[in-house]
mmCIF file with all atom_site columns, C-alpha atoms in Angstrom:
data_model
loop_
_atom_site.group_PDB
_atom_site.id
_atom_site.type_symbol
_atom_site.label_atom_id
_atom_site.label_alt_id
_atom_site.label_comp_id
_atom_site.label_asym_id
_atom_site.label_entity_id
_atom_site.label_seq_id
_atom_site.pdbx_PDB_ins_code
_atom_site.Cartn_x
_atom_site.Cartn_y
_atom_site.Cartn_z
_atom_site.occupancy
_atom_site.B_iso_or_equiv
_atom_site.pdbx_formal_charge
_atom_site.auth_seq_id
_atom_site.auth_comp_id
_atom_site.auth_asym_id
_atom_site.auth_atom_id
_atom_site.pdbx_PDB_model_num
ATOM 1  C CA . MET A 1 1  ? -3.489  4.952   -10.067 1.00 95.00 ? 1  MET A CA 1
ATOM 2  C CA . LEU A 1 2  ? -3.524  1.181   -10.408 1.00 98.00 ? 2  LEU A CA 1
ATOM 3  C CA . VAL A 1 3  ? -0.534  -0.541  -8.779  1.00 99.00 ? 3  VAL A CA 1
ATOM 4  C CA . LYS A 1 4  ? 0.891   -2.855  -11.441 1.00 98.00 ? 4  LYS A CA 1
ATOM 5  C CA . ASN A 1 5  ? 3.310   -5.041  -9.456  1.00 98.00 ? 5  ASN A CA 1
ATOM 6  C CA . LEU A 1 6  ? 5.462   -5.160  -6.320  1.00 98.00 ? 6  LEU A CA 1
ATOM 7  C CA . GLU A 1 7  ? 8.182   -2.994  -7.856  1.00 98.00 ? 7  GLU A CA 1
ATOM 8  C CA . HIS A 1 8  ? 5.576   -0.381  -8.751  1.00 98.00 ? 8  HIS A CA 1
ATOM 9  C CA . LEU A 1 9  ? 4.235   -0.461  -5.158  1.00 98.00 ? 9  LEU A CA 1
ATOM 10 C CA . ILE A 1 10 ? 7.772   0.048   -3.842  1.00 98.00 ? 10 ILE A CA 1
ATOM 11 C CA . LEU A 1 11 ? 8.201   3.063   -6.142  1.00 98.00 ? 11 LEU A CA 1
ATOM 12 C CA . LEU A 1 12 ? 4.824   4.586   -5.203  1.00 98.00 ? 12 LEU A CA 1
ATOM 13 C CA . ALA A 1 13 ? 5.267   3.967   -1.455  1.00 98.00 ? 13 ALA A CA 1
ATOM 14 C CA . SER A 1 14 ? 8.803   5.392   -1.293  1.00 97.00 ? 14 SER A CA 1
ATOM 15 C CA . ASN A 1 15 ? 8.896   8.895   0.127   1.00 94.00 ? 15 ASN A CA 1
ATOM 16 C CA . PRO A 1 16 ? 12.226  10.508  1.046   1.00 90.00 ? 16 PRO A CA 1
ATOM 17 C CA . ASN A 1 17 ? 10.592  12.787  3.637   1.00 93.00 ? 17 ASN A CA 1
ATOM 18 C CA . GLY A 1 18 ? 9.102   9.806   5.502   1.00 92.00 ? 18 GLY A CA 1
ATOM 19 C CA . ASP A 1 19 ? 5.422   10.581  4.895   1.00 96.00 ? 19 ASP A CA 1
ATOM 20 C CA . PHE A 1 20 ? 3.077   7.651   4.398   1.00 97.00 ? 20 PHE A CA 1
ATOM 21 C CA . GLU A 1 21 ? 1.338   7.405   1.022   1.00 98.00 ? 21 GLU A CA 1
ATOM 22 C CA . ASP A 1 22 ? -2.406  6.723   0.661   1.00 98.00 ? 22 ASP A CA 1
ATOM 23 C CA . PHE A 1 23 ? -3.621  3.538   -1.035  1.00 98.00 ? 23 PHE A CA 1
ATOM 24 C CA . PHE A 1 24 ? -6.795  1.486   -1.098  1.00 98.00 ? 24 PHE A CA 1
ATOM 25 C CA . VAL A 1 25 ? -7.852  -2.037  -1.969  1.00 97.00 ? 25 VAL A CA 1
ATOM 26 C CA . SER A 1 26 ? -11.067 -2.186  -3.984  1.00 97.00 ? 26 SER A CA 1
ATOM 27 C CA . ILE A 1 27 ? -13.413 -4.774  -2.471  1.00 94.00 ? 27 ILE A CA 1
ATOM 28 C CA . ALA A 1 28 ? -16.625 -6.351  -3.767  1.00 87.00 ? 28 ALA A CA 1
ATOM 29 C CA . LYS A 1 29 ? -16.102 -5.133  -7.326  1.00 82.00 ? 29 LYS A CA 1
ATOM 30 C CA . GLY A 1 30 ? -15.634 -1.548  -6.182  1.00 82.00 ? 30 GLY A CA 1
ATOM 31 C CA . PHE A 1 31 ? -18.582 -1.285  -3.791  1.00 91.00 ? 31 PHE A CA 1
ATOM 32 C CA . ALA A 1 32 ? -16.221 -0.954  -0.817  1.00 94.00 ? 32 ALA A CA 1
ATOM 33 C CA . ARG A 1 33 ? -12.594 -0.128  -0.174  1.00 94.00 ? 33 ARG A CA 1
ATOM 34 C CA . SER A 1 34 ? -9.971  -0.859  2.433   1.00 95.00 ? 34 SER A CA 1
ATOM 35 C CA . SER A 1 35 ? -7.827  2.247   2.936   1.00 97.00 ? 35 SER A CA 1
ATOM 36 C CA . LYS A 1 36 ? -4.176  1.928   3.884   1.00 98.00 ? 36 LYS A CA 1
ATOM 37 C CA . ARG A 1 37 ? -1.263  4.283   4.451   1.00 98.00 ? 37 ARG A CA 1
ATOM 38 C CA . ILE A 1 38 ? 1.963   2.701   3.217   1.00 98.00 ? 38 ILE A CA 1
ATOM 39 C CA . LEU A 1 39 ? 5.606   3.728   3.412   1.00 98.00 ? 39 LEU A CA 1
ATOM 40 C CA . TYR A 1 40 ? 8.537   1.805   1.958   1.00 98.00 ? 40 TYR A CA 1
ATOM 41 C CA . HIS A 1 41 ? 11.919  2.186   3.689   1.00 97.00 ? 41 HIS A CA 1
ATOM 42 C CA . PRO A 1 42 ? 14.568  1.392   1.024   1.00 96.00 ? 42 PRO A CA 1
ATOM 43 C CA . GLU A 1 43 ? 17.473  1.424   3.482   1.00 96.00 ? 43 GLU A CA 1
ATOM 44 C CA . HIS A 1 44 ? 15.977  -1.590  5.302   1.00 96.00 ? 44 HIS A CA 1
ATOM 45 C CA . GLU A 1 45 ? 13.818  -2.981  2.470   1.00 97.00 ? 45 GLU A CA 1
ATOM 46 C CA . GLU A 1 46 ? 10.819  -2.748  4.810   1.00 98.00 ? 46 GLU A CA 1
ATOM 47 C CA . PHE A 1 47 ? 7.204   -1.691  4.521   1.00 98.00 ? 47 PHE A CA 1
ATOM 48 C CA . SER A 1 48 ? 5.278   0.156   7.213   1.00 98.00 ? 48 SER A CA 1
ATOM 49 C CA . ILE A 1 49 ? 1.490   -0.005  6.849   1.00 98.00 ? 49 ILE A CA 1
ATOM 50 C CA . ILE A 1 50 ? -1.318  1.657   8.764   1.00 98.00 ? 50 ILE A CA 1
ATOM 51 C CA . ASN A 1 51 ? -4.709  0.021   8.176   1.00 96.00 ? 51 ASN A CA 1
ATOM 52 C CA . GLU A 1 52 ? -7.240  2.859   8.287   1.00 96.00 ? 52 GLU A CA 1
ATOM 53 C CA . ILE A 1 53 ? -10.166 0.706   9.427   1.00 93.00 ? 53 ILE A CA 1
ATOM 54 C CA . ASP A 1 54 ? -8.688  0.147   12.886  1.00 96.00 ? 54 ASP A CA 1
ATOM 55 C CA . GLU A 1 55 ? -5.447  2.201   12.825  1.00 95.00 ? 55 GLU A CA 1
ATOM 56 C CA . SER A 1 56 ? -3.445  -1.019  13.253  1.00 97.00 ? 56 SER A CA 1
ATOM 57 C CA . PHE A 1 57 ? 0.243   -0.828  12.352  1.00 98.00 ? 57 PHE A CA 1
ATOM 58 C CA . GLN A 1 58 ? 2.344   -3.417  10.541  1.00 97.00 ? 58 GLN A CA 1
ATOM 59 C CA . GLU A 1 59 ? 6.047   -3.441  9.692   1.00 97.00 ? 59 GLU A CA 1
ATOM 60 C CA . PHE A 1 60 ? 7.878   -6.175  7.813   1.00 96.00 ? 60 PHE A CA 1
ATOM 61 C CA . HIS A 1 61 ? 10.615  -6.939  5.281   1.00 97.00 ? 61 HIS A CA 1
ATOM 62 C CA . VAL A 1 62 ? 9.640   -6.745  1.606   1.00 97.00 ? 62 VAL A CA 1
ATOM 63 C CA . SER A 1 63 ? 10.092  -10.523 1.286   1.00 97.00 ? 63 SER A CA 1
ATOM 64 C CA . GLU A 1 64 ? 7.304   -11.034 3.864   1.00 97.00 ? 64 GLU A CA 1
ATOM 65 C CA . ILE A 1 65 ? 4.614   -8.880  2.225   1.00 95.00 ? 65 ILE A CA 1
ATOM 66 C CA . GLU A 1 66 ? 2.560   -11.836 1.016   1.00 94.00 ? 66 GLU A CA 1
ATOM 67 C CA . LYS A 1 67 ? 2.783   -13.521 4.431   1.00 95.00 ? 67 LYS A CA 1
ATOM 68 C CA . HIS A 1 68 ? 1.492   -10.474 6.353   1.00 93.00 ? 68 HIS A CA 1
ATOM 69 C CA . THR A 1 69 ? -0.907  -8.762  3.914   1.00 94.00 ? 69 THR A CA 1
ATOM 70 C CA . ASN A 1 70 ? -3.275  -9.326  1.022   1.00 94.00 ? 70 ASN A CA 1
ATOM 71 C CA . LEU A 1 71 ? -1.534  -6.667  -1.091  1.00 96.00 ? 71 LEU A CA 1
ATOM 72 C CA . ILE A 1 72 ? 0.071   -9.066  -3.592  1.00 97.00 ? 72 ILE A CA 1
ATOM 73 C CA . GLU A 1 73 ? -3.300  -10.742 -4.144  1.00 96.00 ? 73 GLU A CA 1
ATOM 74 C CA . ALA A 1 74 ? -4.889  -7.289  -4.584  1.00 97.00 ? 74 ALA A CA 1
ATOM 75 C CA . ILE A 1 75 ? -2.216  -6.340  -7.139  1.00 98.00 ? 75 ILE A CA 1
ATOM 76 C CA . GLN A 1 76 ? -2.774  -9.576  -9.064  1.00 97.00 ? 76 GLN A CA 1
ATOM 77 C CA . GLN A 1 77 ? -6.532  -8.897  -9.105  1.00 96.00 ? 77 GLN A CA 1
ATOM 78 C CA . GLY A 1 78 ? -6.084  -5.292  -10.266 1.00 97.00 ? 78 GLY A CA 1
ATOM 79 C CA . ALA A 1 79 ? -7.555  -4.010  -7.004  1.00 97.00 ? 79 ALA A CA 1
ATOM 80 C CA . LEU A 1 80 ? -4.754  -1.971  -5.355  1.00 98.00 ? 80 LEU A CA 1
ATOM 81 C CA . PHE A 1 81 ? -4.722  1.758   -6.082  1.00 98.00 ? 81 PHE A CA 1
ATOM 82 C CA . LYS A 1 82 ? -2.608  4.755   -5.089  1.00 98.00 ? 82 LYS A CA 1
ATOM 83 C CA . VAL A 1 83 ? -4.648  7.789   -4.037  1.00 97.00 ? 83 VAL A CA 1
ATOM 84 C CA . TYR A 1 84 ? -3.584  11.162  -5.382  1.00 88.00 ? 84 TYR A CA 1
ATOM 85 C CA . ARG A 1 85 ? -4.988  14.285  -3.770  1.00 76.00 ? 85 ARG A CA 1
ATOM 86 C CA . GLY A 1 86 ? -5.117  17.465  -5.807  1.00 65.00 ? 86 GLY A CA 1
ATOM 87 C CA . SER A 1 87 ? -4.129  20.773  -4.293  1.00 53.00 ? 87 SER A CA 1
ATOM 88 C CA . ASN A 1 88 ? -6.830  23.423  -3.924  1.00 44.00 ? 88 ASN A CA 1
#
């Protein structure tokens, strides 16, 4: 699912049980992707992000998302997607 804006990202990354949600940034017109696990903590207005490529961890206030990530740029370019996994 395409992430439409920051508010939509907050909604999609919020999980009351504390599990990270899977996202990816489409790179090079879809030929590659940068996978991320994202969780939004509404009680602190903070994001926690795990970058799959190197398992690096980031945590920051929602107001700092553009300073610490390329997610806002990806949203503006229509390149940030939420991954949904079907049950088998």
